[in-house]
Structures are given as C-alpha cells and as structure tokens.
C-alpha cells in the first residue's frame, strides 16, 4: 500500500498542517478525525487496515487531515464568534488549499490529475465534519459516509444565535432548506450514508440522524440512514465494521 506523510504550510491558518495519504489511485476520500483527534488516528484505530482491500485494489485513496476542534468546537466557555471563525478558517483551508493539493498528489501517485469530486468520511465528530463539508460544498464533494455523528451545533454552542454557527449546524439548515435550493440537484446525484448504532453513547446521534432523515425525505433527497443494533456502540470496533461495509456499496 502506498503511504505518505506531509507537513505543509497553510496561508489561511498561518501554520503548518499535517496529513497522511493511503493509496495510489481510485476515489479520493477526505477523512476527518473524531473530536480533538489527529490525522493519524484513522490508521492507529485500524480503519485503514479495515479498508485496505479497496486501497490496495486502487479503488480508494484516503487523505487523512488534521483538525483544530480544540480551538473551535471543543473550547467550551470561549468566545462564540472567535471559535466559529476558527472553524471557518479551517473549513476554508480544507476547501481552498487542501483539496487542490490532494488533486496534485493524486496525479503524482496515479499518473492522472483528478478533476472529479471527493468522498468524505469520519466517525463521531469526524462524521459531523464529513456531512457538513459535503452539504455546504456539493460542488466539491459527491458522497459521504458519516458514522455516529452529532449534527446539531447546540451541543457545543448552547443557546446560540450566531449566523455562522447556524450555517454549520446541519440539523438546523437542512430543516429550513427551501424546496427550490440549487444544491438539491447535486445532493440527489450524490451518495449519502448516515449510520449509527443503537447501543451505548449513541442516543443523541440517533436523534440527529432521525432529524436529518426527515429533512432529506421532505426535500426528496435519496439518503440512506442506517440504524444498527442495540449492541452497536459509539466506538471504533463497530466503525471498523461499518466503514468497509458501506465502502463496498459506495465504490
């Protein structure tokens, strides 16, 4: 398996950002870490091994990015405006700097510059990021596998009224999305998978996933919301099973 580590300067964030690449060809997929996680967690928790079949066959290329949740979503008690603007800088780093760089890297490893759209994925907070990026930028992303996500900003910004926070809260903005929004055609031509278990630590994830299920249904967007059994916990052993299961369908 082709693997590579990068540490490159982001002009938007004004700091070095690290990421890892697994695979040489196939569908490029951006992997978002769980809350306060790092780019190497997907490998360390066995998720790369779980999806190695697709990577080694040249069907999938993973780009595992670093987050800055500790400056935004996790900084409870910090100024709301500063926190959400840090998130927005990171969002712009991914869409404006990282994605073009990933296209270049894909060209270097596969021999062909990639002009298509990307898949996103993540577990827990990473699932939130994966879905939020997809929903906000369906011109860049055309698929998402979100595992056990919380999709309502109120968990991290209680009693908020900030427009930018609302614009990063999928439960809110999808519930209010108008029927004639131009994003809907792009959503309908994408592959959307939201999955969570019904075991330990999944209660809020079930609630948010059900809310989004209703919004997608109202907007006639085909999305697969899959609820696994009561023994399926919010934890890596189950995500290692779910991720390759859904990859087999998406790819």
XYZ file of N, CA, C and O in Angstrom, residues 105-234:
520
model
N -1.512 15.528 -5.589
C -0.934 14.288 -5.065
C -1.538 13.076 -5.763
O -0.821 12.126 -6.116
N -2.836 13.113 -5.981
C -3.479 12.013 -6.710
C -2.863 11.865 -8.100
O -2.623 10.740 -8.559
N -2.593 12.991 -8.756
C -1.960 12.933 -10.067
C -0.566 12.333 -10.021
O -0.174 11.584 -10.921
N 0.167 12.651 -8.943
C 1.522 12.117 -8.796
C 1.515 10.609 -8.561
O 2.378 9.890 -9.060
N 0.550 10.109 -7.810
C 0.535 8.687 -7.462
C -0.169 7.819 -8.505
O 0.163 6.653 -8.669
N -1.131 8.405 -9.212
C -1.903 7.622 -10.182
C -1.469 7.853 -11.624
O -1.787 7.063 -12.510
N -0.775 8.982 -11.850
C -0.378 9.329 -13.204
C -1.423 10.116 -13.955
O -1.246 10.438 -15.135
N -2.512 10.466 -13.257
C -3.584 11.216 -13.917
C -4.192 12.211 -12.938
O -4.639 11.832 -11.850
N -4.202 13.485 -13.314
C -4.763 14.534 -12.456
C -6.260 14.291 -12.262
O -6.993 14.054 -13.219
N -6.704 14.355 -11.024
C -8.108 14.073 -10.714
C -8.942 15.345 -10.786
O -8.672 16.315 -10.082
N -9.966 15.331 -11.639
C -10.826 16.506 -11.815
C -12.228 16.315 -11.241
O -13.049 17.221 -11.296
N -12.502 15.126 -10.709
C -13.831 14.839 -10.184
C -14.030 15.335 -8.763
O -13.239 16.111 -8.218
N -15.082 14.854 -8.156
C -15.422 15.240 -6.795
C -14.880 14.218 -5.793
O -14.499 13.113 -6.155
N -14.883 14.630 -4.533
C -14.321 13.828 -3.451
C -15.430 13.203 -2.609
O -16.539 13.730 -2.505
N -15.078 12.100 -1.968
C -15.886 11.483 -0.929
C -15.400 12.027 0.411
O -14.233 12.398 0.551
N -16.287 12.087 1.409
C -15.882 12.443 2.768
C -16.308 11.341 3.725
O -17.295 10.637 3.489
N -15.581 11.212 4.815
C -15.974 10.253 5.844
C -15.404 10.672 7.187
O -14.493 11.514 7.271
N -15.942 10.089 8.230
C -15.451 10.337 9.574
C -16.349 9.660 10.586
O -17.471 9.247 10.273
N -15.850 9.537 11.803
C -16.577 8.908 12.899
C -16.784 9.925 14.015
O -15.900 10.728 14.305
N -17.961 9.896 14.627
C -18.279 10.785 15.729
C -18.193 12.245 15.251
O -18.873 12.617 14.313
N -17.357 13.076 15.852
C -17.218 14.461 15.380
C -16.719 14.499 13.945
O -17.053 15.411 13.178
N -15.937 13.502 13.550
C -15.498 13.422 12.165
C -16.660 13.210 11.217
O -16.642 13.685 10.082
N -17.699 12.501 11.683
C -18.897 12.316 10.867
C -19.617 13.644 10.669
O -20.125 13.945 9.576
N -19.676 14.444 11.744
C -20.257 15.787 11.612
C -19.516 16.584 10.540
O -20.130 17.171 9.644
N -18.199 16.625 10.638
C -17.435 17.386 9.652
C -17.649 16.837 8.246
O -17.819 17.602 7.289
N -17.638 15.518 8.112
C -17.814 14.907 6.795
C -19.135 15.328 6.168
O -19.191 15.683 4.989
N -20.203 15.307 6.956
C -21.512 15.683 6.419
C -21.603 17.183 6.174
O -22.110 17.625 5.139
N -21.101 17.981 7.109
C -21.192 19.436 6.963
C -20.424 19.924 5.741
O -20.906 20.786 5.001
N -19.230 19.379 5.520
C -18.462 19.752 4.334
C -19.211 19.358 3.067
O -19.285 20.134 2.111
N -19.746 18.150 3.051
C -20.490 17.701 1.874
C -21.696 18.598 1.610
O -21.930 19.036 0.469
N -22.479 18.880 2.640
C -23.702 19.659 2.449
C -23.417 21.100 2.059
O -24.159 21.702 1.280
N -22.341 21.668 2.581
C -22.011 23.056 2.255
C -21.343 23.204 0.896
O -21.468 24.255 0.261
N -20.623 22.158 0.453
C -19.890 22.270 -0.805
C -20.106 21.047 -1.717
O -19.176 20.295 -2.019
N -21.357 20.841 -2.164
C -21.609 19.709 -3.061
C -20.999 19.899 -4.442
O -21.048 18.977 -5.259
N -20.412 21.061 -4.684
C -19.650 21.256 -5.919
C -18.284 20.589 -5.832
O -17.651 20.310 -6.864
N -17.829 20.301 -4.618
C -16.533 19.646 -4.400
C -16.719 18.179 -4.027
O -15.931 17.322 -4.439
N -17.787 17.886 -3.267
C -17.996 16.546 -2.725
C -19.267 15.933 -3.302
O -20.287 16.610 -3.449
N -19.213 14.647 -3.582
C -20.397 13.965 -4.127
C -20.722 12.681 -3.372
O -21.427 11.814 -3.893
N -20.228 12.559 -2.162
C -20.546 11.387 -1.363
C -20.064 11.557 0.055
O -19.076 12.261 0.316
N -20.773 10.915 0.990
C -20.390 10.997 2.397
C -20.777 9.701 3.091
O -21.871 9.169 2.867
N -19.848 9.189 3.905
C -20.135 8.077 4.808
C -19.892 8.607 6.210
O -18.741 8.758 6.643
N -20.964 8.934 6.905
C -20.880 9.559 8.226
C -21.310 8.546 9.281
O -22.456 8.075 9.269
N -20.426 8.229 10.198
C -20.667 7.186 11.187
C -20.785 7.784 12.587
O -19.835 8.372 13.102
N -21.979 7.675 13.161
C -22.227 8.073 14.554
C -21.953 9.551 14.792
O -21.201 9.924 15.698
N -22.566 10.403 13.996
C -22.328 11.832 14.119
C -23.360 12.565 14.951
O -24.517 12.147 15.069
N -22.930 13.680 15.540
C -23.812 14.681 16.136
C -23.850 15.845 15.157
O -22.802 16.382 14.803
N -25.037 16.241 14.732
C -25.140 17.190 13.630
C -25.837 18.495 14.020
O -26.241 19.253 13.146
N -25.956 18.744 15.311
C -26.600 19.966 15.784
C -25.590 20.781 16.581
O -24.997 20.284 17.549
N -25.383 22.032 16.182
C -24.348 22.869 16.806
C -24.626 23.167 18.268
O -23.721 23.551 19.010
N -25.858 23.001 18.705
C -26.210 23.317 20.082
C -25.479 22.500 21.121
O -25.391 22.912 22.290
N -24.952 21.348 20.745
C -24.183 20.553 21.704
C -22.908 21.270 22.129
O -22.397 21.052 23.226
N -22.390 22.122 21.244
C -21.119 22.792 21.502
C -21.282 24.305 21.675
O -20.415 24.953 22.240
N -22.393 24.846 21.166
C -22.684 26.281 21.288
C -24.107 26.428 21.834
O -25.033 26.742 21.082
N -24.318 26.218 23.121
C -25.673 26.308 23.674
C -26.290 27.695 23.490
O -25.604 28.713 23.595
N -27.570 27.709 23.171
C -28.340 28.955 23.064
C -27.726 29.943 22.088
O -27.707 31.152 22.326
N -27.246 29.453 20.973
C -26.573 30.334 20.021
C -27.581 31.065 19.135
O -28.681 30.583 18.872
N -27.172 32.236 18.656
C -27.951 32.991 17.677
C -27.047 33.501 16.559
O -27.465 34.296 15.732
N -25.824 33.032 16.526
C -24.816 33.468 15.566
C -25.096 32.836 14.206
O -25.257 31.623 14.091
N -25.155 33.656 13.168
C -25.483 33.151 11.837
C -24.468 32.119 11.349
O -24.834 31.111 10.729
N -23.187 32.344 11.617
C -22.167 31.414 11.153
C -22.285 30.066 11.857
O -22.030 29.024 11.255
N -22.682 30.074 13.120
C -22.901 28.809 13.818
C -24.076 28.072 13.191
O -24.012 26.864 12.933
N -25.158 28.788 12.931
C -26.316 28.191 12.251
C -25.907 27.573 10.916
O -26.337 26.468 10.570
N -25.054 28.262 10.177
C -24.627 27.779 8.864
C -23.701 26.570 8.941
O -23.331 26.011 7.907
N -23.315 26.182 10.153
C -22.520 24.973 10.362
C -23.270 23.959 11.221
O -22.651 23.095 11.840
N -24.590 24.049 11.222
C -25.428 23.140 12.000
C -26.396 22.426 11.057
O -27.501 22.915 10.794
N -26.008 21.266 10.519
C -26.833 20.593 9.505
C -28.281 20.345 9.916
O -29.189 20.482 9.089
N -28.516 19.987 11.173
C -29.890 19.755 11.606
C -30.724 21.010 11.405
O -31.889 20.938 10.976
N -30.144 22.179 11.683
C -30.856 23.443 11.526
C -31.053 23.809 10.060
O -32.183 24.039 9.601
N -29.949 23.894 9.312
C -30.096 24.446 7.958
C -30.782 23.480 6.997
O -31.431 23.919 6.049
N -30.693 22.175 7.245
C -31.421 21.247 6.378
C -32.918 21.280 6.683
O -33.740 21.140 5.777
N -33.268 21.483 7.939
C -34.678 21.575 8.314
C -35.340 22.778 7.651
O -36.530 22.750 7.312
N -34.562 23.831 7.424
C -35.107 25.071 6.856
C -34.765 25.279 5.383
O -35.097 26.319 4.823
N -34.095 24.316 4.763
C -33.705 24.487 3.363
C -34.943 24.562 2.467
O -35.827 23.715 2.549
N -35.024 25.578 1.607
C -36.190 25.702 0.723
C -36.196 24.631 -0.360
O -35.146 24.129 -0.767
N -37.386 24.335 -0.829
C -37.574 23.283 -1.817
C -36.833 23.557 -3.120
O -36.421 22.635 -3.823
N -36.631 24.834 -3.440
C -36.027 25.186 -4.738
C -34.536 25.521 -4.631
O -33.972 26.130 -5.539
N -33.877 25.122 -3.547
C -32.453 25.426 -3.396
C -31.646 24.707 -4.471
O -31.872 23.521 -4.746
N -30.709 25.432 -5.070
C -29.962 24.867 -6.200
C -29.012 23.744 -5.790
O -28.532 22.997 -6.653
N -28.726 23.584 -4.502
C -27.894 22.466 -4.052
C -28.605 21.122 -4.184
O -27.952 20.071 -4.246
N -29.934 21.132 -4.206
C -30.672 19.877 -4.101
C -30.392 18.920 -5.246
O -30.300 17.708 -5.043
N -30.243 19.428 -6.451
C -29.931 18.543 -7.573
C -28.580 17.868 -7.373
O -28.400 16.697 -7.730
N -27.626 18.588 -6.809
C -26.321 17.982 -6.539
C -26.431 16.941 -5.438
O -25.816 15.867 -5.516
N -27.223 17.233 -4.406
C -27.440 16.240 -3.359
C -28.047 14.966 -3.936
O -27.654 13.852 -3.575
N -29.029 15.136 -4.805
C -29.762 13.984 -5.344
C -28.899 13.120 -6.249
O -29.235 11.962 -6.497
N -27.808 13.680 -6.735
C -26.890 12.921 -7.585
C -25.635 12.499 -6.824
O -24.602 12.217 -7.427
N -25.737 12.466 -5.504
C -24.628 12.063 -4.644
C -25.005 10.823 -3.858
O -26.161 10.396 -3.851
N -24.010 10.259 -3.193
C -24.228 9.091 -2.347
C -24.098 9.522 -0.892
O -23.010 9.884 -0.440
N -25.217 9.494 -0.171
C -25.281 9.998 1.195
C -25.617 8.849 2.134
O -26.683 8.236 2.022
N -24.714 8.550 3.055
C -24.926 7.484 4.028
C -24.674 8.020 5.417
O -23.585 8.518 5.719
N -25.688 7.930 6.279
C -25.569 8.271 7.694
C -25.899 7.013 8.481
O -26.980 6.429 8.310
N -24.974 6.592 9.319
C -25.172 5.366 10.080
C -24.854 5.607 11.546
O -23.930 6.355 11.874
N -25.606 4.973 12.415
C -25.235 4.939 13.826
C -25.818 3.680 14.448
O -26.778 3.094 13.928
N -25.217 3.265 15.532
C -25.744 2.135 16.269
C -26.844 2.584 17.211
O -27.195 3.763 17.278
N -27.381 1.627 17.966
C -28.402 1.936 18.964
C -27.957 1.468 20.349
O -28.778 1.272 21.234
N -26.635 1.318 20.498
C -26.065 0.893 21.765
C -25.602 2.066 22.608
O -26.170 3.166 22.558
N -24.523 1.859 23.351
C -24.034 2.869 24.281
C -23.521 4.112 23.555
O -22.893 4.021 22.513
N -23.839 5.261 24.133
C -23.331 6.575 23.699
C -23.845 6.999 22.316
O -23.250 7.864 21.677
N -24.953 6.419 21.886
C -25.485 6.757 20.553
C -26.807 7.520 20.608
O -27.354 7.871 19.573
N -27.332 7.817 21.779
C -28.665 8.402 21.898
C -28.814 9.693 21.086
O -29.732 9.838 20.275
N -27.913 10.650 21.297
C -28.017 11.927 20.582
C -27.754 11.737 19.085
O -28.320 12.451 18.252
N -26.889 10.787 18.748
C -26.611 10.514 17.334
C -27.863 9.991 16.634
O -28.149 10.355 15.485
N -28.619 9.138 17.331
C -29.867 8.617 16.776
C -30.851 9.759 16.528
O -31.493 9.841 15.476
N -30.951 10.665 17.502
C -31.884 11.794 17.375
C -31.526 12.673 16.181
O -32.390 13.050 15.377
N -30.252 13.008 16.048
C -29.830 13.885 14.948
C -29.969 13.188 13.602
O -30.381 13.804 12.606
N -29.630 11.899 13.547
C -29.749 11.165 12.292
C -31.205 11.063 11.873
O -31.539 11.203 10.686
N -32.099 10.856 12.820
C -33.532 10.819 12.502
C -34.033 12.165 12.006
O -34.855 12.239 11.085
N -33.552 13.246 12.612
C -33.943 14.579 12.165
C -33.526 14.822 10.719
O -34.306 15.318 9.907
N -32.295 14.450 10.395
C -31.821 14.619 9.025
C -32.548 13.690 8.064
O -32.814 14.060 6.912
N -32.903 12.508 8.525
C -33.686 11.587 7.696
C -34.989 12.255 7.252
O -35.373 12.159 6.077
N -35.651 12.933 8.172
C -36.902 13.626 7.838
C -36.660 14.778 6.876
O -37.453 15.017 5.965
N -35.571 15.507 7.056
C -35.268 16.624 6.152
C -34.970 16.126 4.751
O -35.448 16.692 3.756
N -34.169 15.079 4.633
C -33.873 14.526 3.308
C -35.156 14.013 2.642
O -35.357 14.184 1.434
N -36.018 13.401 3.433
C -37.285 12.887 2.887
C -38.142 14.038 2.373
O -38.706 13.959 1.275
N -38.232 15.121 3.142
C -39.027 16.282 2.730
C -38.506 16.881 1.437
O -39.280 17.294 0.566
N -37.205 16.913 1.288
C -36.572 17.521 0.122
C -36.393 16.540 -1.036
O -35.842 16.907 -2.070
N -36.855 15.299 -0.841
C -36.747 14.246 -1.849
C -35.286 14.025 -2.275
O -34.982 13.904 -3.455
N -34.425 13.983 -1.268
C -33.017 13.663 -1.479
C -32.797 12.220 -1.036
O -33.040 11.889 0.124
N -32.377 11.342 -1.938
C -32.161 9.943 -1.544
C -30.940 9.804 -0.643
O -29.805 9.940 -1.096
N -31.189 9.584 0.620
C -30.110 9.397 1.593
C -30.394 8.118 2.370
O -31.536 7.845 2.742
N -29.362 7.358 2.616
C -29.503 6.110 3.363
C -29.145 6.377 4.818
O -27.997 6.641 5.143
N -30.140 6.341 5.687
C -29.915 6.455 7.119
C -30.094 5.062 7.708
O -31.191 4.507 7.685
N -29.019 4.526 8.242
C -28.987 3.125 8.652
C -28.734 3.037 10.152
O -27.718 3.541 10.651
N -29.660 2.410 10.873
C -29.544 2.270 12.319
C -29.227 0.812 12.646
O -30.040 -0.070 12.408
N -28.033 0.580 13.191
C -27.611 -0.776 13.520
C -28.138 -1.156 14.911
O -28.844 -0.392 15.549
N -27.814 -2.347 15.369
C -28.472 -2.940 16.529
C -28.204 -2.293 17.868
O -27.365 -1.395 18.007
N -28.908 -2.786 18.875
C -28.803 -2.257 20.226
C -27.491 -2.652 20.908
O -27.174 -2.140 21.981
N -26.736 -3.545 20.288
C -25.421 -3.905 20.798
C -24.305 -3.113 20.127
O -23.127 -3.293 20.438
N -24.684 -2.231 19.202
C -23.698 -1.488 18.410
C -23.411 -0.153 19.089
O -24.251 0.754 19.108
N -22.209 -0.040 19.653
C -21.837 1.128 20.446
C -21.138 2.198 19.604
O -20.692 1.962 18.487
N -21.021 3.358 20.209
C -20.330 4.506 19.626
C -18.835 4.308 19.867
O -18.239 4.920 20.761
